[in-house]
PDB file of C-alpha atoms in Angstrom:
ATOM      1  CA  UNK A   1      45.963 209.318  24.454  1.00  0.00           C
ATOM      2  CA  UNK A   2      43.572 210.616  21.819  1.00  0.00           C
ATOM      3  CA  UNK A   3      40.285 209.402  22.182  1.00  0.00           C
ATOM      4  CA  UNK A   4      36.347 211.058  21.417  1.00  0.00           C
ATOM      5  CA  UNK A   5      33.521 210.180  23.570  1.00  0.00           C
ATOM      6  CA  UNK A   6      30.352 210.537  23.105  1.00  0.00           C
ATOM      7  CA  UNK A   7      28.275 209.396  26.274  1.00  0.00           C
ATOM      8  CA  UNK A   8      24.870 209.476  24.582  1.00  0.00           C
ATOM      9  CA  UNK A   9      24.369 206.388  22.430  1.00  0.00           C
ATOM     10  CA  UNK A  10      20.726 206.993  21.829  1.00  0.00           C
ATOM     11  CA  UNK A  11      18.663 210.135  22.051  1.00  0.00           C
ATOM     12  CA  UNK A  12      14.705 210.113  21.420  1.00  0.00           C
ATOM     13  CA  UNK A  13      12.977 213.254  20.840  1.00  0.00           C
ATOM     14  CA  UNK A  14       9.513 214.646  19.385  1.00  0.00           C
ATOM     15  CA  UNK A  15       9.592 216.745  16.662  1.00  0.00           C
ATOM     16  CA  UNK A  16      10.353 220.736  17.246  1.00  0.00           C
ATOM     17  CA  UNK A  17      12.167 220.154  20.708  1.00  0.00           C
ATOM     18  CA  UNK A  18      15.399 221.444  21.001  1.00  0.00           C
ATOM     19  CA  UNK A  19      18.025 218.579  21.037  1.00  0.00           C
ATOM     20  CA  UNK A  20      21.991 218.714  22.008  1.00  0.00           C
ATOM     21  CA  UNK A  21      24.621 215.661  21.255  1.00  0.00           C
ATOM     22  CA  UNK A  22      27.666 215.766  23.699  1.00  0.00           C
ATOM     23  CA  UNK A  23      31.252 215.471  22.714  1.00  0.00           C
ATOM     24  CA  UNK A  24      34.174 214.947  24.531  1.00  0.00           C
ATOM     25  CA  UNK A  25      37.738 214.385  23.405  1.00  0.00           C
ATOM     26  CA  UNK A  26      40.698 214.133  24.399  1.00  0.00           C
ATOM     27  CA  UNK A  27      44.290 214.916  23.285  1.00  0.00           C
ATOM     28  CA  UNK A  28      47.590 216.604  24.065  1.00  0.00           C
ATOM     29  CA  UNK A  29      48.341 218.148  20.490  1.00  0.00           C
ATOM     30  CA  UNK A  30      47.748 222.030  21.031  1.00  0.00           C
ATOM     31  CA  UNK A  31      46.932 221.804  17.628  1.00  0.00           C
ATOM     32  CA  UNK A  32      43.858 219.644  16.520  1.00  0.00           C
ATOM     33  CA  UNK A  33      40.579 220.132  14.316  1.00  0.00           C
ATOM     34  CA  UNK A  34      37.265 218.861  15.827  1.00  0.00           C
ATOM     35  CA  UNK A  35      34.462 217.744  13.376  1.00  0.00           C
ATOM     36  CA  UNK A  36      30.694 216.718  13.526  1.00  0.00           C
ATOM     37  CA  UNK A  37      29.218 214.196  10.827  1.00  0.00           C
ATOM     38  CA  UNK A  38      25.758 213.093   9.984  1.00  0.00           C
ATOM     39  CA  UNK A  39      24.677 209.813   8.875  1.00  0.00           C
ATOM     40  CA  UNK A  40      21.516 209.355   7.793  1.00  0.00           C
ATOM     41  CA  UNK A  41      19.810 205.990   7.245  1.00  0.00           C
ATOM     42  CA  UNK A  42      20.831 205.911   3.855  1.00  0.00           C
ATOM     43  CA  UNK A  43      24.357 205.298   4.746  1.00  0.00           C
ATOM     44  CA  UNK A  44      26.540 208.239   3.987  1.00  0.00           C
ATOM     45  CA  UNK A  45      28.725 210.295   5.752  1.00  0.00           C
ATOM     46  CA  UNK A  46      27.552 213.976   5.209  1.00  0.00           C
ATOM     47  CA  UNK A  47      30.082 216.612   6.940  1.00  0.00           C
ATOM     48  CA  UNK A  48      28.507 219.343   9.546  1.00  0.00           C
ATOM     49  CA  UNK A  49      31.357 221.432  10.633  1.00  0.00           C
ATOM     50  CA  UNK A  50      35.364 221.673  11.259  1.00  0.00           C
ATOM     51  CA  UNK A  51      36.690 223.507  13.711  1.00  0.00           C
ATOM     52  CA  UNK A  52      40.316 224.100  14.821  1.00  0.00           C
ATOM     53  CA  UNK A  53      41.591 224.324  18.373  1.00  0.00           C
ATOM     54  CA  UNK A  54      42.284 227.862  18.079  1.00  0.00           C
ATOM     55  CA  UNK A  55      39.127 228.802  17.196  1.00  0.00           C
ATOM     56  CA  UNK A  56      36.531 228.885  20.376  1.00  0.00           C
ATOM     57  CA  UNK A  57      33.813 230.710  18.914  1.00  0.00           C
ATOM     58  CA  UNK A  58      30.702 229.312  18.786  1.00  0.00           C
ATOM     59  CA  UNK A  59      28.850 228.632  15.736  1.00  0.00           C
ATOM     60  CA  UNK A  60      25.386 229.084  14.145  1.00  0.00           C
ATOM     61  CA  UNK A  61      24.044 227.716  10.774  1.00  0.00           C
ATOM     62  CA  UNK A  62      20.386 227.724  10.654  1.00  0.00           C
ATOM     63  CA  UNK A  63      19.019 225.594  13.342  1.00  0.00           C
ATOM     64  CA  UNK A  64      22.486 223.924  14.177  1.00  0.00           C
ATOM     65  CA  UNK A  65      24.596 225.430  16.487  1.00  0.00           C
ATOM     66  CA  UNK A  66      27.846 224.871  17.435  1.00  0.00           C
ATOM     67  CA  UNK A  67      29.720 225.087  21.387  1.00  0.00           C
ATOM     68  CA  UNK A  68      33.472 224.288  21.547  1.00  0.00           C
ATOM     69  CA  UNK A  69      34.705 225.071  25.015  1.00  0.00           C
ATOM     70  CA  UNK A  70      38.543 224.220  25.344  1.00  0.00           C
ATOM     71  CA  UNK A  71      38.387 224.451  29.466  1.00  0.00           C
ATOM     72  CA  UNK A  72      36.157 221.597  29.693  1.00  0.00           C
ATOM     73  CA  UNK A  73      37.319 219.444  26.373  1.00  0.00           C
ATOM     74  CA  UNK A  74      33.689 219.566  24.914  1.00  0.00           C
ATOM     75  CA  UNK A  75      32.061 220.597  21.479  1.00  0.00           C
ATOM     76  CA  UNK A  76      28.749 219.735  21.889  1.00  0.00           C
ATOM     77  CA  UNK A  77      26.152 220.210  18.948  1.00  0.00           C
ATOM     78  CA  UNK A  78      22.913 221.116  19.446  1.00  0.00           C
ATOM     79  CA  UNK A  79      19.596 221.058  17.313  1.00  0.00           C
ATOM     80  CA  UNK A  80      16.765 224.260  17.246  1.00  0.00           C
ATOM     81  CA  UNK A  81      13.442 223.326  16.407  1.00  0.00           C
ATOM     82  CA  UNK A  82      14.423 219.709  15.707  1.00  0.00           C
ATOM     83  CA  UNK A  83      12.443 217.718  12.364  1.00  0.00           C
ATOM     84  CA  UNK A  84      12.076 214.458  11.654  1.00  0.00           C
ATOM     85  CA  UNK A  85      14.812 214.737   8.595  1.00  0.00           C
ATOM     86  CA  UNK A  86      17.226 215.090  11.793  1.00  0.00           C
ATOM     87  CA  UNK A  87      17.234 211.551  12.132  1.00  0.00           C
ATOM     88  CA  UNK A  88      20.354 209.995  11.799  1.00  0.00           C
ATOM     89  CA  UNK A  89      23.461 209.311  13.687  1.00  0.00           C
ATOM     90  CA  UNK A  90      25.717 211.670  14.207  1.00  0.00           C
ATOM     91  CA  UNK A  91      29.472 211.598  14.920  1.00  0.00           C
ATOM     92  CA  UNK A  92      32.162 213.907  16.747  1.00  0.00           C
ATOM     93  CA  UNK A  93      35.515 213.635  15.432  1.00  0.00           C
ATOM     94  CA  UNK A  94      39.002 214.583  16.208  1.00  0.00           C
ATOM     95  CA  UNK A  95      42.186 214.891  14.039  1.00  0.00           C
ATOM     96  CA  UNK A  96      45.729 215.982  15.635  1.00  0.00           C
ATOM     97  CA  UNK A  97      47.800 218.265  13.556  1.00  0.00           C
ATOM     98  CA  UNK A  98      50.962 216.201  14.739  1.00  0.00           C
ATOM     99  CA  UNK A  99      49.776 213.108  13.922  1.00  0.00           C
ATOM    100  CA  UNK A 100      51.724 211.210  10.647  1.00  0.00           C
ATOM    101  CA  UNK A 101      48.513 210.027   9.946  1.00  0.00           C
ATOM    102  CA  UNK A 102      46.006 212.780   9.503  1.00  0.00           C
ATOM    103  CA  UNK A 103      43.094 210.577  10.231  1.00  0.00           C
ATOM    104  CA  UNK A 104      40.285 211.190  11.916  1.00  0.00           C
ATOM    105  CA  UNK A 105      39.411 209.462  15.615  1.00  0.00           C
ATOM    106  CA  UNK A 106      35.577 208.971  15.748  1.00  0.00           C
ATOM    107  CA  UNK A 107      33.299 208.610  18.207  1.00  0.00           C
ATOM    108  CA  UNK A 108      30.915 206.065  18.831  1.00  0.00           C
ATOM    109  CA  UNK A 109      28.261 208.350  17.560  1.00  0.00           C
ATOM    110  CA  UNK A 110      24.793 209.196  19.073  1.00  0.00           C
ATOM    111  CA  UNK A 111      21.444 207.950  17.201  1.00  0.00           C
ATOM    112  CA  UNK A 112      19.022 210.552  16.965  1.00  0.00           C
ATOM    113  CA  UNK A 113      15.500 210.259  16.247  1.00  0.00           C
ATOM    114  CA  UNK A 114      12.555 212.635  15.979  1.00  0.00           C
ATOM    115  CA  UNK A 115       9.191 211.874  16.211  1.00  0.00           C
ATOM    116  CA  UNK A 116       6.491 213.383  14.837  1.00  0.00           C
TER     117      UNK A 116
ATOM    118  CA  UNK B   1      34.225 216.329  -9.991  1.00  0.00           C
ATOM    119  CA  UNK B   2      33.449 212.813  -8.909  1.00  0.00           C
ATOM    120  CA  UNK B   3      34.881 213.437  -5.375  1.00  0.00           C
ATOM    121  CA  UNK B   4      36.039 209.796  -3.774  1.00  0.00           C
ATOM    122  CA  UNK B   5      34.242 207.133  -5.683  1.00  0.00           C
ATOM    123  CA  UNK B   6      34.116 203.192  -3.968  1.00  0.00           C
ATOM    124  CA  UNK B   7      32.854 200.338  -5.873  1.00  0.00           C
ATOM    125  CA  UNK B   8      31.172 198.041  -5.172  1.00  0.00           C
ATOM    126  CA  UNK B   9      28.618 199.627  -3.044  1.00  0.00           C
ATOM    127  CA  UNK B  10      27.138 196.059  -1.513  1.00  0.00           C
ATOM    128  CA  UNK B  11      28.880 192.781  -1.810  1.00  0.00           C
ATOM    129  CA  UNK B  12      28.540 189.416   0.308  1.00  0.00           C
ATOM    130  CA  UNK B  13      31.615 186.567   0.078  1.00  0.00           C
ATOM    131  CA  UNK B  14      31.584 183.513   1.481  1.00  0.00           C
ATOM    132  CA  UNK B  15      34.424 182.046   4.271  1.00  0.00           C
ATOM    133  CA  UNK B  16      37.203 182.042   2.704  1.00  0.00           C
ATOM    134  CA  UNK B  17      37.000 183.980  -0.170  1.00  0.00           C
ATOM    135  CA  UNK B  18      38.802 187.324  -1.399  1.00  0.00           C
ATOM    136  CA  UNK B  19      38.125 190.487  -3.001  1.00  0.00           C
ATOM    137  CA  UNK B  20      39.012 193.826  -3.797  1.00  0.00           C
ATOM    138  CA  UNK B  21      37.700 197.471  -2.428  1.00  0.00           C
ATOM    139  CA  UNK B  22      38.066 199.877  -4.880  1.00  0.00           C
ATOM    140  CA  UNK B  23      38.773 203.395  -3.885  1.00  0.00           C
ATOM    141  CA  UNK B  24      39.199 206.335  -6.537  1.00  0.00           C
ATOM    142  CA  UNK B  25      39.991 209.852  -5.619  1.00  0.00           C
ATOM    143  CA  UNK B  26      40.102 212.626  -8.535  1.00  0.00           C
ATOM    144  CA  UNK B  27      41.066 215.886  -6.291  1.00  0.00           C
ATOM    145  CA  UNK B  28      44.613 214.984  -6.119  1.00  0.00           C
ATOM    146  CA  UNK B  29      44.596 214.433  -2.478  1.00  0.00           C
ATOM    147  CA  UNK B  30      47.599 213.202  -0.743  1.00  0.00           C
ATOM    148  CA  UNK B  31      46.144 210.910   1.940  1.00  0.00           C
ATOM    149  CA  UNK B  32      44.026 208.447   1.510  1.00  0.00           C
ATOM    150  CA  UNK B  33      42.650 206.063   4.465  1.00  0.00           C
ATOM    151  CA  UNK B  34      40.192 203.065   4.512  1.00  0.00           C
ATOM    152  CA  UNK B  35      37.918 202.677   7.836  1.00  0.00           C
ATOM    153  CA  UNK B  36      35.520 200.272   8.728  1.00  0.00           C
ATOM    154  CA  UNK B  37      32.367 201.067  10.718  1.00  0.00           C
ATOM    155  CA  UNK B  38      30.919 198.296  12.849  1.00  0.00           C
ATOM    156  CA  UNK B  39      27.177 197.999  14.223  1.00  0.00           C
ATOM    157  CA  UNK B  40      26.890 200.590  16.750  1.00  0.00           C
ATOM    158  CA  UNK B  41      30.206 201.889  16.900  1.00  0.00           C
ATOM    159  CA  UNK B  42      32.275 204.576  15.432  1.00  0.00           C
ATOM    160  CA  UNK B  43      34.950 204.054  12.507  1.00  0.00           C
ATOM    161  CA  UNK B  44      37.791 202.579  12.989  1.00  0.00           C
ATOM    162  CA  UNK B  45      40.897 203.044  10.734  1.00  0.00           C
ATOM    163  CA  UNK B  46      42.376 200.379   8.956  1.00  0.00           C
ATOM    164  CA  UNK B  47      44.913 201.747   6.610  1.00  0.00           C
ATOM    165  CA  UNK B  48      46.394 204.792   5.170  1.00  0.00           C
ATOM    166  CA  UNK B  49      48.505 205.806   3.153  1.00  0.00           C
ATOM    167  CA  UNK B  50      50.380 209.860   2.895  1.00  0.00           C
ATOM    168  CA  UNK B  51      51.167 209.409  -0.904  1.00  0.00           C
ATOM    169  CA  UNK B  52      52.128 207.295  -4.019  1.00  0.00           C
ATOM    170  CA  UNK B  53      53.846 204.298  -2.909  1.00  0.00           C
ATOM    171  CA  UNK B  54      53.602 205.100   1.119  1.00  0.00           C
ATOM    172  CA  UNK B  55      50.925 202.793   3.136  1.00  0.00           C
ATOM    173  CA  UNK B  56      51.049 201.621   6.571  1.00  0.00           C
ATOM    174  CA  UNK B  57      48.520 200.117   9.231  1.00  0.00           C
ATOM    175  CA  UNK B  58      46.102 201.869  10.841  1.00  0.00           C
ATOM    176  CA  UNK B  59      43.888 200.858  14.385  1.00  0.00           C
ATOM    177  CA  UNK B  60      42.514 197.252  12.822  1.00  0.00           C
ATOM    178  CA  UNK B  61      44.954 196.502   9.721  1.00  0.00           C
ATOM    179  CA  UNK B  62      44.695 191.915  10.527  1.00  0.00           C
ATOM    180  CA  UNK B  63      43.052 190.291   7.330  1.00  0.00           C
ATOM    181  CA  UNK B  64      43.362 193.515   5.301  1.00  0.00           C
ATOM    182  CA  UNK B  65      46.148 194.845   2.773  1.00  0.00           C
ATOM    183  CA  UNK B  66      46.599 197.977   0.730  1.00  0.00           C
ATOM    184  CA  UNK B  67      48.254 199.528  -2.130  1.00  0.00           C
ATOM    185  CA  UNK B  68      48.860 202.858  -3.519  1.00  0.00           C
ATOM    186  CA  UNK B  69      50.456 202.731  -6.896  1.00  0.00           C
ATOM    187  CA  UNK B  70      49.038 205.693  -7.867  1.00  0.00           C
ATOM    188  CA  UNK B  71      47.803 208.836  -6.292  1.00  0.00           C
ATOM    189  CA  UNK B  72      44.246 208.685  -7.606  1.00  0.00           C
ATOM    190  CA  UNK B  73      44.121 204.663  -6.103  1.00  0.00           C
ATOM    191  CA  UNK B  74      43.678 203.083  -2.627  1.00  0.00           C
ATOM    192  CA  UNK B  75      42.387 199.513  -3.533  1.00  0.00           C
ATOM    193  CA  UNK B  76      41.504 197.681  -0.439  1.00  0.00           C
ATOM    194  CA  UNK B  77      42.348 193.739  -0.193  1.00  0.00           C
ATOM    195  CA  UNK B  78      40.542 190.762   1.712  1.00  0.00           C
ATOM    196  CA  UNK B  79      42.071 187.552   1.931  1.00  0.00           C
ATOM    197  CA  UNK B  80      40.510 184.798   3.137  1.00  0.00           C
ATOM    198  CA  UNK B  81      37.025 186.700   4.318  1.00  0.00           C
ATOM    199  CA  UNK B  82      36.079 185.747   7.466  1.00  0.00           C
ATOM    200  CA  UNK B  83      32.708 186.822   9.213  1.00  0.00           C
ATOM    201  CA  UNK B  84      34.273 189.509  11.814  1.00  0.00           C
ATOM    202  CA  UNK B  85      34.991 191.750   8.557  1.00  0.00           C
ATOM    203  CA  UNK B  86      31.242 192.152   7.609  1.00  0.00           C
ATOM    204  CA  UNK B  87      31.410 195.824   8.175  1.00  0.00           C
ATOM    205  CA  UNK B  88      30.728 199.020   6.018  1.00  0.00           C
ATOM    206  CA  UNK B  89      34.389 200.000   4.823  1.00  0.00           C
ATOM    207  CA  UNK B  90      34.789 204.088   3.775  1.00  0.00           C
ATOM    208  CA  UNK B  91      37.508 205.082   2.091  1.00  0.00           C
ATOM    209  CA  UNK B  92      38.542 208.913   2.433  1.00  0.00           C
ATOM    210  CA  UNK B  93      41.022 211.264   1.507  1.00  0.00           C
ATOM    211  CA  UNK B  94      42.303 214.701   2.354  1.00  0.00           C
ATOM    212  CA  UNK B  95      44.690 216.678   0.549  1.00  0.00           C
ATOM    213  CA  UNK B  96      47.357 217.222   3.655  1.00  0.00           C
ATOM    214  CA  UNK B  97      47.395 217.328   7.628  1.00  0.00           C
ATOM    215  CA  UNK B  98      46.289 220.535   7.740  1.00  0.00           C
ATOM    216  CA  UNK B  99      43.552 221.632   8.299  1.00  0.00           C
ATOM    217  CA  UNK B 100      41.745 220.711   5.373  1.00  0.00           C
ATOM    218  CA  UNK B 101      38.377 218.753   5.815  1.00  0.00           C
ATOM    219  CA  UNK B 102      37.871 214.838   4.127  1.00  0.00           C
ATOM    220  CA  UNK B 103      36.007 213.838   1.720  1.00  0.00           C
ATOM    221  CA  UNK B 104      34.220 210.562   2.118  1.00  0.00           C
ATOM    222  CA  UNK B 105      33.549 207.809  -0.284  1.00  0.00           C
ATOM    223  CA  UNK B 106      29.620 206.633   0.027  1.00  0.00           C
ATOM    224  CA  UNK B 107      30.373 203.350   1.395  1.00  0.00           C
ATOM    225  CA  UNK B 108      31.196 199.681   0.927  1.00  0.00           C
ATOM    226  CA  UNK B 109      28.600 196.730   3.141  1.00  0.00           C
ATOM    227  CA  UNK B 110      30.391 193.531   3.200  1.00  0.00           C
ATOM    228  CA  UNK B 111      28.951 190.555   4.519  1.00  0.00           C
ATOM    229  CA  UNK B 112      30.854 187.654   4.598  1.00  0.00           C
ATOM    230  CA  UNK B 113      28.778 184.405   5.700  1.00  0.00           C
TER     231      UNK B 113
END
């Protein structure tokens, strides 16, 4: 069955550590997409990254950084330098190519927050 | 480009009571879903639909119904409110199953007391 966890359901941190959020997920579609959200206090969901299940490589953008490793089910997310705008929860996502549905299965999410 | 646009943006209803979600997509997108996010938890799907005229349940569909008489519109329908649906509801669309990425609506918080 299809199903995202994410084991960490709150993470504190002081400002400029290095932070990462775990994901796990689970499926037997050999084709899926794997996604990371932010939602910051204000409510919205504000989309990080996509990545499809042929792709392993790891990712950079500035100080977020990317690990999708297909061996162990995991595409963890990790934070450089974290600031206190980082706050928010975040969410790992899965969608299955071969599911009628297209939707996404979310994870519980992880609440981040960075002190100062 | 307006993107997914839901309305209203906070509501409360009493017991009992019913009311609309309004969902509006202007990209032409295909699928449409409505979730519902709970305190401490992830979303949860309630409906979708794949086009014009196609809906069907999703994860939590009890005390909800849908439409999709258009492809632009996924209104969202509560009858008889009770207090387990005080949620945030997002709608979203996509345009296929590929793998194109959603786009999210900001946000609907019910509370029903």
């Amino acid at each position: 069955a299809q199903k995202v966890t994410q084991a960490q359901t709150e993470i504190s941190v002081v400002e400029k550590e290095d932070v990462t959020l775990d994901c796990v997920y689970e499926t037997r579609d050999t084709t899926y997409y794997l996604f990371w959200y932010k939602q910051p206090p204000s409510g919205e969901l504000v989309f990080l990254i996509r990545r499809n299940s042929f792709d392993e490589q790891n990712e950079i953008s500035g100080r977020y950084s990317w690990n999708f490793q297909k061996s162990t089910s995991s595409f963890n997310f990790t934070i450089t330098a974290s600031q206190v705008v980082d706050s928010a929860v975040y969410f790992c996502a899965l969608s299955e190519a071969g599911r009628s549905q297209g939707n996404l299965i979310f994870g519980k999410g992880t609440k981040l927050s960075v002190k100062p | 480009n307006a993107g997914v646009t839901q309305t209203p943006k906070f509501r409360i209803l009493k017991i009992g009571q019913s009311m609309t979600l309004q969902c509006t997509q202007d990209m032409n997108h295909n699928y449409m879903y409505w979730y519902r996010q709970d305190p401490g938890m992830g979303l949860k799907l309630i409906y979708y639909s794949v086009g014009a005229g196609i809906t069907d349940k999703g994860e939590v569909p009890n005390g909800y119904n849908v439409s999709r008489s258009t492809t632009e519109d996924f209104p969202l329908r509560l009858e008889l409110a009770a207090p387990s649906q005080t949620s945030v509801y997002f709608c979203a669309s996509r345009l296929d199953r590929g793998g194109h990425g959603y786009t999210f609506g900001s946000g609907t918080r019910l509370t029903v007391v």
